[in-house]
XYZ file of C-alpha atoms in Angstrom:
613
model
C -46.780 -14.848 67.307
C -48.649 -14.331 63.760
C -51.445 -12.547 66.222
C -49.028 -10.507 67.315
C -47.559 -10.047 63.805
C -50.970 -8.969 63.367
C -51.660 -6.598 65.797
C -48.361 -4.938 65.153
C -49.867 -4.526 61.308
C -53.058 -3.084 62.698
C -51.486 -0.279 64.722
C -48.869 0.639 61.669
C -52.092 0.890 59.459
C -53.618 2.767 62.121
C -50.670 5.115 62.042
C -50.684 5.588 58.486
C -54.281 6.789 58.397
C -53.371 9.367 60.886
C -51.443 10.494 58.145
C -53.492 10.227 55.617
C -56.229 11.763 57.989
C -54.281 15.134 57.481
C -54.385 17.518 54.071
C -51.434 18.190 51.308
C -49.016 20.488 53.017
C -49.975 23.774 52.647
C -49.223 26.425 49.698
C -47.334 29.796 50.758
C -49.739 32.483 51.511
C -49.085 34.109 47.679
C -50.088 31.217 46.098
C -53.174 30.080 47.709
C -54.972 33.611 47.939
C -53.527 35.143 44.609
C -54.357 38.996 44.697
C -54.986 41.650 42.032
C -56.054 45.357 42.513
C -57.248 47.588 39.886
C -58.319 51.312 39.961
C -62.182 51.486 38.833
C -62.651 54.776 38.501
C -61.960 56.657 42.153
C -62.105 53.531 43.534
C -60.179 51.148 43.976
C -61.256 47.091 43.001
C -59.400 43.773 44.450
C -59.903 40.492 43.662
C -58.673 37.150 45.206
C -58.340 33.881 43.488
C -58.327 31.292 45.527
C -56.601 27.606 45.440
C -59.116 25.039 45.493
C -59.293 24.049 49.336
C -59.118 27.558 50.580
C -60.881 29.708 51.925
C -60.725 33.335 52.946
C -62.821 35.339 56.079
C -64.649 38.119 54.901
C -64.850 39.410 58.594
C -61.290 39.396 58.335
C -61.284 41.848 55.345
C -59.945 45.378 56.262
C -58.046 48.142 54.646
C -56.551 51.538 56.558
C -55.901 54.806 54.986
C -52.214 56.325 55.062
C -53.315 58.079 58.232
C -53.717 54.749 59.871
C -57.550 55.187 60.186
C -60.056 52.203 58.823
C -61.687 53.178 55.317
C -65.011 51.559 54.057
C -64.545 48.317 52.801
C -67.428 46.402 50.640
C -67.756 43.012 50.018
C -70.373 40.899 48.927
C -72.249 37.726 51.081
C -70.298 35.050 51.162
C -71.019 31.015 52.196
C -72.051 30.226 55.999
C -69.066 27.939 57.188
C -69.141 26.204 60.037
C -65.875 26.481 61.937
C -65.013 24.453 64.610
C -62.812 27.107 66.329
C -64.574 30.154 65.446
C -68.161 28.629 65.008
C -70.586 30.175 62.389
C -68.320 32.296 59.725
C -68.531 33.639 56.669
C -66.117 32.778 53.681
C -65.217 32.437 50.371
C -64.520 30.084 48.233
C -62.859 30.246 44.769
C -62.992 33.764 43.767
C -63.511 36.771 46.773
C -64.062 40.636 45.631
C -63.826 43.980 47.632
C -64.401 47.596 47.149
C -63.258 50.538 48.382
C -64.508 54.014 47.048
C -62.841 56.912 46.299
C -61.522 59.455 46.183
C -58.774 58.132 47.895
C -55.379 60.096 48.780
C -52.276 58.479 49.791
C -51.643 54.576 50.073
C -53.869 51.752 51.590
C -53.170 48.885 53.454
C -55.859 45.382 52.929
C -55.602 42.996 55.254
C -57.024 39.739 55.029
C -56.844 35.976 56.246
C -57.694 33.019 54.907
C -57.028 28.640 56.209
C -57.352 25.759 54.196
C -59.993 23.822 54.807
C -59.730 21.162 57.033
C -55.838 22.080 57.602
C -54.068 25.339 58.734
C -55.154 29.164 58.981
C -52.437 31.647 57.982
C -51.886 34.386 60.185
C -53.811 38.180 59.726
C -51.791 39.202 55.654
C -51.386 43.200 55.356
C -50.701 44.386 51.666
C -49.847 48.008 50.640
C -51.559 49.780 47.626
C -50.803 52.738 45.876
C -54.007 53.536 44.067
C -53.016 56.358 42.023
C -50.424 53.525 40.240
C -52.919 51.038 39.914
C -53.956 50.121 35.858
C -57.197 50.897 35.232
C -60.137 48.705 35.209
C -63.633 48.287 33.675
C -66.567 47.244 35.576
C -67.645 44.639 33.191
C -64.290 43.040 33.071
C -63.581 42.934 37.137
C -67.260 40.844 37.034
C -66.128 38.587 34.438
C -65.224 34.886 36.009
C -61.013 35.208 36.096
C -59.472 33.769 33.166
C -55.579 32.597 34.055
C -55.228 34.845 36.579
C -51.573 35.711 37.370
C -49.619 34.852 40.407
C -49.268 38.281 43.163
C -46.201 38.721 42.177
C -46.863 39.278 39.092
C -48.424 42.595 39.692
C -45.443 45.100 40.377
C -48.530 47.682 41.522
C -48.896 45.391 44.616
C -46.482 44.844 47.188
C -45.768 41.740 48.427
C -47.836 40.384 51.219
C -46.025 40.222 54.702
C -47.576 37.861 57.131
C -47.983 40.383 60.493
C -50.502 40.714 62.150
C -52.331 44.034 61.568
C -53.079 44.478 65.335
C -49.877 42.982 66.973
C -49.098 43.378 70.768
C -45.559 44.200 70.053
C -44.593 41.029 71.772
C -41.621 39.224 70.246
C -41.420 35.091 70.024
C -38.044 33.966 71.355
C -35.974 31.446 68.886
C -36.612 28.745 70.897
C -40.318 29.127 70.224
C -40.981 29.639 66.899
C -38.677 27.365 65.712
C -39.869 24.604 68.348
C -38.484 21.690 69.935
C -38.584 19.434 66.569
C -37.425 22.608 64.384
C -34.699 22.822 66.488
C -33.971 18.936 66.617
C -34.276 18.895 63.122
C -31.402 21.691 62.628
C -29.055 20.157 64.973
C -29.446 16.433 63.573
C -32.143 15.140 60.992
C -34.883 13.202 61.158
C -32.876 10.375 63.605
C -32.298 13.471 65.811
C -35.688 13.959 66.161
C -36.953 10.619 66.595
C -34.109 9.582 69.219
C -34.720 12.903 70.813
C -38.923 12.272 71.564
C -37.911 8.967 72.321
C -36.072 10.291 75.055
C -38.440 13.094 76.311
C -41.344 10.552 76.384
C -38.626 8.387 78.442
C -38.793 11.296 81.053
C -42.231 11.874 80.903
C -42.915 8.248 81.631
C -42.490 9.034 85.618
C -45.576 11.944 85.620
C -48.135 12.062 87.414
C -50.079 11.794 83.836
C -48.141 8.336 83.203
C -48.350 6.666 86.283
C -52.562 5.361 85.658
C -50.637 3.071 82.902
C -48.928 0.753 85.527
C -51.739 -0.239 87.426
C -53.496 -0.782 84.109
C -51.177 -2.820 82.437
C -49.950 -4.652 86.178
C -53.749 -5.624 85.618
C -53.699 -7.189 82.465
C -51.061 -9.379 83.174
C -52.146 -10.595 86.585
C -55.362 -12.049 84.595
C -52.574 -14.955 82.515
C -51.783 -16.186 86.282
C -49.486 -18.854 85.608
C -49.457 -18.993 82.077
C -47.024 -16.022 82.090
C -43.461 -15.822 81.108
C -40.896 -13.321 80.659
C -41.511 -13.754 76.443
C -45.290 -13.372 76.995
C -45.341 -10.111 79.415
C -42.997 -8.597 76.819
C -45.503 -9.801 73.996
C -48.517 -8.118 76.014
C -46.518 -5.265 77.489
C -45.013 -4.305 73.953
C -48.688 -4.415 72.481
C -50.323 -2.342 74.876
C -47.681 0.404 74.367
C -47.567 0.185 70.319
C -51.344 0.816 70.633
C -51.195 3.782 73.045
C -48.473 5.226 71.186
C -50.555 5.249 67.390
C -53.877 6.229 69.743
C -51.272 8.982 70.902
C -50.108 9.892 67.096
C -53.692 9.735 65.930
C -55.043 11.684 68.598
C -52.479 14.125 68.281
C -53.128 14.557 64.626
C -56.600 15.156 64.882
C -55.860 17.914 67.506
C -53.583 20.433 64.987
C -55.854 19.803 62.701
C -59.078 20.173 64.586
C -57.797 23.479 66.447
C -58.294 23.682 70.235
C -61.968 22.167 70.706
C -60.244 19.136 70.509
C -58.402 19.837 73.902
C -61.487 21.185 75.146
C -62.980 17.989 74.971
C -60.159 15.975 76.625
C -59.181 18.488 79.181
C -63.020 19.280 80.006
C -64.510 18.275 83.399
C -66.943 15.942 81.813
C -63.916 13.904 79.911
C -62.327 13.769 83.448
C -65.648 12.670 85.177
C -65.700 9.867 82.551
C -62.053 8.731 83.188
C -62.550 8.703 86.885
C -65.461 6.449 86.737
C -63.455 3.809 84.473
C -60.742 3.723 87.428
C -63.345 3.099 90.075
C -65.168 0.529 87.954
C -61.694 -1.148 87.193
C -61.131 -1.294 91.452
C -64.480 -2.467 92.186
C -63.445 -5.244 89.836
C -60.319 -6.205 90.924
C -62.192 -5.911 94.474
C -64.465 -8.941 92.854
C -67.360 -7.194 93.467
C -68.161 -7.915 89.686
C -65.999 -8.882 86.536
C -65.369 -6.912 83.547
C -65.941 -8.995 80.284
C -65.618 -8.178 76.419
C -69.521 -8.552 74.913
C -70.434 -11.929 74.408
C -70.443 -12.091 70.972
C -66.819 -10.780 70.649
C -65.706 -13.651 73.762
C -66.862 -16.126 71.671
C -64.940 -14.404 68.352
C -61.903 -14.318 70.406
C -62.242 -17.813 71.977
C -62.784 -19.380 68.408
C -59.199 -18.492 67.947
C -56.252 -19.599 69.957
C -56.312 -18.291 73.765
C -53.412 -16.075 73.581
C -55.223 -14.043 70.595
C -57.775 -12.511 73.301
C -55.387 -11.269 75.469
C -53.483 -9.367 73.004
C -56.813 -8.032 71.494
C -57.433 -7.002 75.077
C -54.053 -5.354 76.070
C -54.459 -3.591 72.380
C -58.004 -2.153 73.540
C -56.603 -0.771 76.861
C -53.290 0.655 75.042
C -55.291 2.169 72.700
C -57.882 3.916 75.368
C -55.632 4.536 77.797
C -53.956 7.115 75.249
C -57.484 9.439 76.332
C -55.696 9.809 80.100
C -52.340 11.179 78.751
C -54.070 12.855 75.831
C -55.434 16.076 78.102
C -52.042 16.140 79.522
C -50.338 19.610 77.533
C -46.263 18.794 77.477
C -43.775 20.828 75.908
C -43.100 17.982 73.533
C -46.552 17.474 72.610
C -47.122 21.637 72.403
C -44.001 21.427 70.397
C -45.266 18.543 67.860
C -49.197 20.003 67.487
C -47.267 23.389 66.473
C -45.400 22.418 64.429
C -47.876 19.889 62.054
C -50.209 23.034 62.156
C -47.479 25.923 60.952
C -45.400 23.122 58.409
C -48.374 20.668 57.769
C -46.120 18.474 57.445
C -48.426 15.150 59.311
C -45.842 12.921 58.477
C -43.094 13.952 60.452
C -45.202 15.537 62.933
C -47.265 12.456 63.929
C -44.310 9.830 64.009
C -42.589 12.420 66.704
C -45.651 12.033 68.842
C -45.385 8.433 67.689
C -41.790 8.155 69.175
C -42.728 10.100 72.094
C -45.602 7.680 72.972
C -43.336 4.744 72.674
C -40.925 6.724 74.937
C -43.213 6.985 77.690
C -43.979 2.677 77.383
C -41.075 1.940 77.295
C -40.615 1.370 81.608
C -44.303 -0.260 81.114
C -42.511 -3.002 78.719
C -39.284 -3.445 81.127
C -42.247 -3.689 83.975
C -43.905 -5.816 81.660
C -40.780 -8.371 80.849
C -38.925 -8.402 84.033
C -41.914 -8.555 86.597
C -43.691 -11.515 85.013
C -42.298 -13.753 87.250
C -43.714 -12.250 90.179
C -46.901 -11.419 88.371
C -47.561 -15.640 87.044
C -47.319 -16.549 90.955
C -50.723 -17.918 91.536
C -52.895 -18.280 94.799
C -53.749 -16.329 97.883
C -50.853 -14.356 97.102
C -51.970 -13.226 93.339
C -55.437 -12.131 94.659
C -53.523 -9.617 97.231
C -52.077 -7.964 94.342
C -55.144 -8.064 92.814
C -56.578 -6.167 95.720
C -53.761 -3.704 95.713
C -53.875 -2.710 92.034
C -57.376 -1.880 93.141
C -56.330 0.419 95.132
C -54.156 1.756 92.746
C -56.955 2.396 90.389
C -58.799 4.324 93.143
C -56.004 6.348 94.061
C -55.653 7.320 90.214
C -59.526 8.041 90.318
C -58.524 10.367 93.370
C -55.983 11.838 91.661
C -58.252 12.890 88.450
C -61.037 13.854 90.941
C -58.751 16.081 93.266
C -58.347 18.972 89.928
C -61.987 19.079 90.289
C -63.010 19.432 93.748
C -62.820 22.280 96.080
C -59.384 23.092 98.225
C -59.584 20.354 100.660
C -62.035 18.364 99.729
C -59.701 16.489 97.553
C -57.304 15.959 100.718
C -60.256 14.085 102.597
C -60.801 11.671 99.495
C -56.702 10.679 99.661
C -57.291 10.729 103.470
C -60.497 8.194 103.195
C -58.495 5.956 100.966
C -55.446 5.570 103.134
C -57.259 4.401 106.139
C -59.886 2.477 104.014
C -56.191 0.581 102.738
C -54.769 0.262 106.402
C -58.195 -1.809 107.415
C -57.628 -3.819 104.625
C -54.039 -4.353 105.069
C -55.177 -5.733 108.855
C -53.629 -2.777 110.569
C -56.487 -2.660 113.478
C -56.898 -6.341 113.503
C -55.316 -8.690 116.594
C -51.645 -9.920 115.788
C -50.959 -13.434 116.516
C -48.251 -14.190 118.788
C -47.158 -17.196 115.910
C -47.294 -14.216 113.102
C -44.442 -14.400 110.886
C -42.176 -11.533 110.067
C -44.280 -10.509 106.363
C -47.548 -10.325 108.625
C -45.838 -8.484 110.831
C -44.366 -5.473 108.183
C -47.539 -5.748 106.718
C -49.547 -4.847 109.659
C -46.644 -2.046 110.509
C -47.523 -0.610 106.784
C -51.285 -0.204 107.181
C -50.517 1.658 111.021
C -48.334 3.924 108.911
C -50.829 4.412 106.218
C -53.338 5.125 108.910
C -51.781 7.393 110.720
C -50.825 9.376 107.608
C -54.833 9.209 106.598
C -55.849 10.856 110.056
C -52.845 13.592 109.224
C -54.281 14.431 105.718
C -58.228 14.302 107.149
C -57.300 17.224 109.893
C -54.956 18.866 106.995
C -57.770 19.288 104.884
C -60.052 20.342 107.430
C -57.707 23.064 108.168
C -57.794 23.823 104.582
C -54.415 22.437 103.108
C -54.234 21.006 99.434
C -50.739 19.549 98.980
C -51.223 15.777 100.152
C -47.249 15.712 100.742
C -47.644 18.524 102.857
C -51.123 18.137 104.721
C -50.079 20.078 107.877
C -48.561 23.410 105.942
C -51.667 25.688 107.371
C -51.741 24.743 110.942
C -47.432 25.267 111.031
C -47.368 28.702 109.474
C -50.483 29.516 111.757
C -48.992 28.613 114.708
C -45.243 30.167 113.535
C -46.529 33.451 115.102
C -45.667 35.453 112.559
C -47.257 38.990 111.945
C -46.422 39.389 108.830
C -49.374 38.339 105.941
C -47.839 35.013 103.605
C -47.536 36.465 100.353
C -49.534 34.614 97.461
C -50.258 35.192 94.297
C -54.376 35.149 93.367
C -56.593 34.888 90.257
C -57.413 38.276 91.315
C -54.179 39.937 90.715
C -54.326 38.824 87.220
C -55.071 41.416 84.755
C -57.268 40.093 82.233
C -56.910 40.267 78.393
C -59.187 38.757 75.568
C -57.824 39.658 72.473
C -54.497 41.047 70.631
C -55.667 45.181 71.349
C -56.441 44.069 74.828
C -53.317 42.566 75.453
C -50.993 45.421 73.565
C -52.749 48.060 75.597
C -52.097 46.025 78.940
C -48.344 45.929 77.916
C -48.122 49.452 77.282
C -49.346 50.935 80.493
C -47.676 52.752 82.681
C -44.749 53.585 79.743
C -43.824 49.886 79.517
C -40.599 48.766 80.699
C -41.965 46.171 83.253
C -41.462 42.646 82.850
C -45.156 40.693 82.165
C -46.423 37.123 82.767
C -49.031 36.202 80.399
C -51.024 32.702 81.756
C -53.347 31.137 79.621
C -55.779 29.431 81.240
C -59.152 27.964 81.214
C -62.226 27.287 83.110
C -62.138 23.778 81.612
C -58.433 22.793 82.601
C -58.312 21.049 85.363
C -54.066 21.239 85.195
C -54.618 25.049 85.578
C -56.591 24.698 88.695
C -53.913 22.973 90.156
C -51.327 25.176 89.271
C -53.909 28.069 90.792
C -54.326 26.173 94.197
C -50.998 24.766 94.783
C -48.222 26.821 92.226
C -49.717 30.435 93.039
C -50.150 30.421 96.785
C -46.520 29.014 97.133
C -44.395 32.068 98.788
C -41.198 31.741 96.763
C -43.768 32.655 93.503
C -45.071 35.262 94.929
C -41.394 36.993 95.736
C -40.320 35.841 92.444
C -43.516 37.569 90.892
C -43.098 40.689 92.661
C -42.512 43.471 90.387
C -43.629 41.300 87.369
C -47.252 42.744 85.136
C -49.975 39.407 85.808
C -52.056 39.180 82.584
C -54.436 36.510 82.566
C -56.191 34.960 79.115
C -59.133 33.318 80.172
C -60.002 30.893 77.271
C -62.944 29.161 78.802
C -65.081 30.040 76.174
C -62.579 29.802 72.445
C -63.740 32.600 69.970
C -61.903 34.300 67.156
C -60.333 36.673 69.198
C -58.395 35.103 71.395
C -57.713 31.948 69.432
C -55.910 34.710 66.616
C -54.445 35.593 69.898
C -52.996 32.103 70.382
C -51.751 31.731 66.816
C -49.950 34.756 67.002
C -47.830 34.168 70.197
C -47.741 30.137 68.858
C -49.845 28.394 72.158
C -51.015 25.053 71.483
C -53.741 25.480 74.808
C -53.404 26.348 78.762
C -51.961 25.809 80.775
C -48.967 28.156 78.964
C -47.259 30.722 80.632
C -45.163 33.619 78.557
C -42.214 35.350 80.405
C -41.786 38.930 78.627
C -38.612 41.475 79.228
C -39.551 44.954 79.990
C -39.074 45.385 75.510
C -41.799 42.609 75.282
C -39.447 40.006 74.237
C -40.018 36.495 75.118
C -37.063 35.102 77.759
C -35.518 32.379 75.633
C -36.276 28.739 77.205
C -38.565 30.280 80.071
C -41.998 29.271 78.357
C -43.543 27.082 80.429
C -45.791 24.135 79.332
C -48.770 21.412 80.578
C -47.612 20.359 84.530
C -45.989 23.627 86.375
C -44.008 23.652 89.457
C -43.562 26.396 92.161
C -39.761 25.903 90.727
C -39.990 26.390 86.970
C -42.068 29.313 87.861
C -39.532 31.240 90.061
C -36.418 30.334 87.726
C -38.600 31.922 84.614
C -39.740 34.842 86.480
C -36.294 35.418 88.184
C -34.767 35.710 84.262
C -37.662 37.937 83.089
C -36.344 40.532 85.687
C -33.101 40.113 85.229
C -31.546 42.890 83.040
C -30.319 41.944 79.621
């Protein structure tokens, strides 16, 4: 119990420096990037003082005449940062200056941006000028290093700053957006609110697809106590295993608002999915016995100085704490919700112990498995080395699974298809029946004919080109229906694409306006948008429900400045996201849609985007 004690005080340090791993909440946009303009002759002279830990773009740096045209801008070199969203940039640090030369008629408007480093950016800041009521300034004393220079609002000759983009799309952000699912817990009920609320939601999100590698895993890790386990000791293992994957959750979530969206990249790429899909089959080729899966030596013989039971929870730690890389790539609303809302509030604190709570949600089944299926688990013999077998399977199945996002259509159909009748020779299906056979040999042997048969089924459904492994025979019934009529489905090629904010705006103005849009965000490197692409899209009920509704596409394969402004403007956390817009623009209240996407969801969102108001 005191290693457990112990272990529990590990993973709440390990949660605190996910905290700590974040920066002060961040200043309002006045106060970190304090601005002053000054008429120097005909022109007109700015200056910037800026917080220490901020830093402002000076590609972002832009002014516009009162006819709405750009005016020459200069500012001087600034410092090479290296920006993990928007790579090489250049900023400024402590003090920025710009120029613009007269004569200049009418007012200006100077828009700029700025982040703090290591935290949050703020959105695109437009100011109005008046230069002809600007005090007057000398050359030598706009050079001179600022000496208690006063707040923005200090300077009546400026306006205030209002955070809007100065290139929107026009596109409003429904409530239920902005504010989020924990601003809107938050409203309705506190903190407890909040927490009971993710608890829940994680809860639900327990019985995904993204979830369901974590019972094999921890089915696994019990097996190994054989005997030795009780109800008391599965919930001891069980409850470490999920305390670790929910801090690796926090933590991981954490370092994703404040890393930007490379983070995702790297979870959600093909390479990270490759990686996880190898771990699976290793973990079934040892539960197979082809070999056995050890700690290093020198940390067995660490762990085996110390009592037995100390290994095992150091184990089940390790695996709760990696397996929090398989649901990590996995977008939810939740999670979208959470990663938004550390990045626009910075506040960590609140932010990570919601993911925190969610992650402890989606254990909590794995701890009831845990508890009450010990005493099937601890039966040793003939019988425990089945299991053994069968959680192998499991583990390939889950390799499958990963491996099916990244394969052509159909290919991944003749993996499931391979497995199933690999499992029905093991299970004895084509192997003699002995008249003495007892009744379990006897449902066994019925199983593996069934999962047989069902293998063939899927092998000549993908050959015919199907994807869905629940429905492997879809193609060859609609071809033989005899219907004239083409199936409607909805391709990548009826997507319109857009790459930035202008792109997008001019997309949503064509024709007039007036039509209802669906903006996808997607990505070469998400494997949960190829899925939706190859089984959501073709469905027919999408495609009617799509009719009549503008497809923009942005592709963010390849994250650059433009379209990740894009992102922070219309609040997405990564792709898969899908944004249901009136024919006005305005986002349909609760039809975002977030991480796994069903034929369903897509229909009911589309069906309220066309509906009048």
């Amino acid at each position: 119990m005191r290693f457990f004690l112990s272990i529990s005080s590990c993973i709440v340090t390990l949660a605190a420096s996910a905290v700590a791993f974040a920066m002060e909440p961040p200043l309002p946009m006045d106060q970190a990037f304090r601005m002053e303009a000054r008429r120097n002759g005909a022109d007109v002279a700015i200056r910037w003082q800026l917080e220490d830990g901020y830093y402002l773009y000076r590609d972002y740096l832009s002014a516009t005449g009162a006819d709405g045209k750009r005016v020459e801008i200069a500012t001087p070199a600034g410092v090479i940062k290296e920006d993990p969203g928007y790579g090489s940039t250049e900023v400024y640090y402590g003090t920025a200056t710009a120029t613009i030369a007269g004569p200049i008629t009418g007012s200006l408007k100077v828009t700029y941006q700025g982040c703090q480093d290591g935290g949050l950016c703020y959105p695109p800041t437009t100011v109005d000028i008046d230069p002809a009521a600007l005090a007057p300034i000398s050359n030598s004393e706009l050079a001179a290093p600022p000496i208690a220079l006063q707040s923005q609002a200090a300077f009546p000759l400026v306006s205030k700053a209002v955070t809007e983009p100065a290139d929107s799309p026009g596109i409003r952000i429904s409530d239920q957006s902005s504010n989020g699912i924990v601003g809107s817990l938050l409203d309705r009920g506190g903190v407890l609110l909040l927490l009971a609320g993710f608890l829940g939601l994680g809860v639900l999100l327990a019985f995904t697809p993204c979830v369901f590698p974590m019972y094999p895993i921890l089915a696994a890790t019990l097996s190994r106590e054989g005997e030795s386990l009780s109800a008391g000791r599965g919930f001891v293992l069980s409850s470490t295993y999920v305390l670790s994957l929910a801090a690796a959750f926090s933590l991981f979530g954490v370092i994703a608002a404040g890393w930007g969206q490379s983070f995702q990249i790297a979870l959600q790429s093909s390479a990270a999915t490759l990686v996880v899909a190898a771990i699976f089959v290793a973990l079934a080729l040892s539960s197979f016995g082809l070999f056995e899966l050890q700690l290093p030596s020198f940390l067995r013989n660490r762990l085996a100085a110390r009592r037995g039971s100390g290994g095992s929870l150091a184990s089940s730690a390790a695996l709760g704490f990696s397996s929090a890389l398989v649901i990590g790539p996995c977008v939810t609303a939740p999670l979208a919700g959470a990663l938004l809302y550390i990045a626009q509030t910075g506040d960590v604190v609140l932010g990570a112990t919601a993911l925190f709570a969610l992650g402890v949600g989606k254990g909590i089944p794995l701890i009831l498995m845990g508890t009450f299926g010990s005493g099937l688990l601890s039966r040793a013999g003939q019988w425990m080395e089945r299991v053994r077998q069968v959680f192998g399977f499991l583990f390939l199945a889950t390799a499958v699974w990963l491996l099916d996002r990244l394969l052509p259509a159909g290919t991944g159909l003749l993996l499931w298809s391979i497995l199933a009748i690999t499992f029905a020779v093991f299970i004895g299906a084509f192997d003699e029946m002995r008249p003495e056979a007892d009744g379990a040999a006897r449902l066994a042997k019925s199983a593996g004919m069934l999962a047989g048969l069902y293998g063939v089924i899927l092998g000549i459904g993908g050959l015919s080109g199907a994807t869905d492994p629940l429905k492997p025979l879809a193609t060859i019934t609609v071809a033989r229906s005899g219907d004239a009529t083409t199936t409607k489905a909805i391709g990548k090629d009826l997507f319109q694409s857009a790459a930035s904010t202008s792109e997008l705006s001019s997309l949503l103005a064509a024709d007039g306006g007036g039509t209802p849009s669906l903006v996808y965000f997607t990505a070469d490197w998400c494997v949960t948008c190829r899925v939706i692409e190859r089984s959501v899209f073709p469905d027919p009920t999408v495609a009617n429900a799509l009719d009549g509704v503008r497809l923009i596409s942005v592709d963010l394969s390849e994250i650059n400045e433009a379209n990740q402004s894009l992102m922070k403007e219309l609040q997405v956390v990564g792709p898969p996201t899908m944004l249901f817009l009136d024919g006005n623009n305005n986002e349909i209240a609760h039809s975002r849609l977030v991480g796994e996407i069903t034929a369903d969801t897509v229909t009911k969102s589309a069906s309220a985007a066309k509906s009048p108001p």
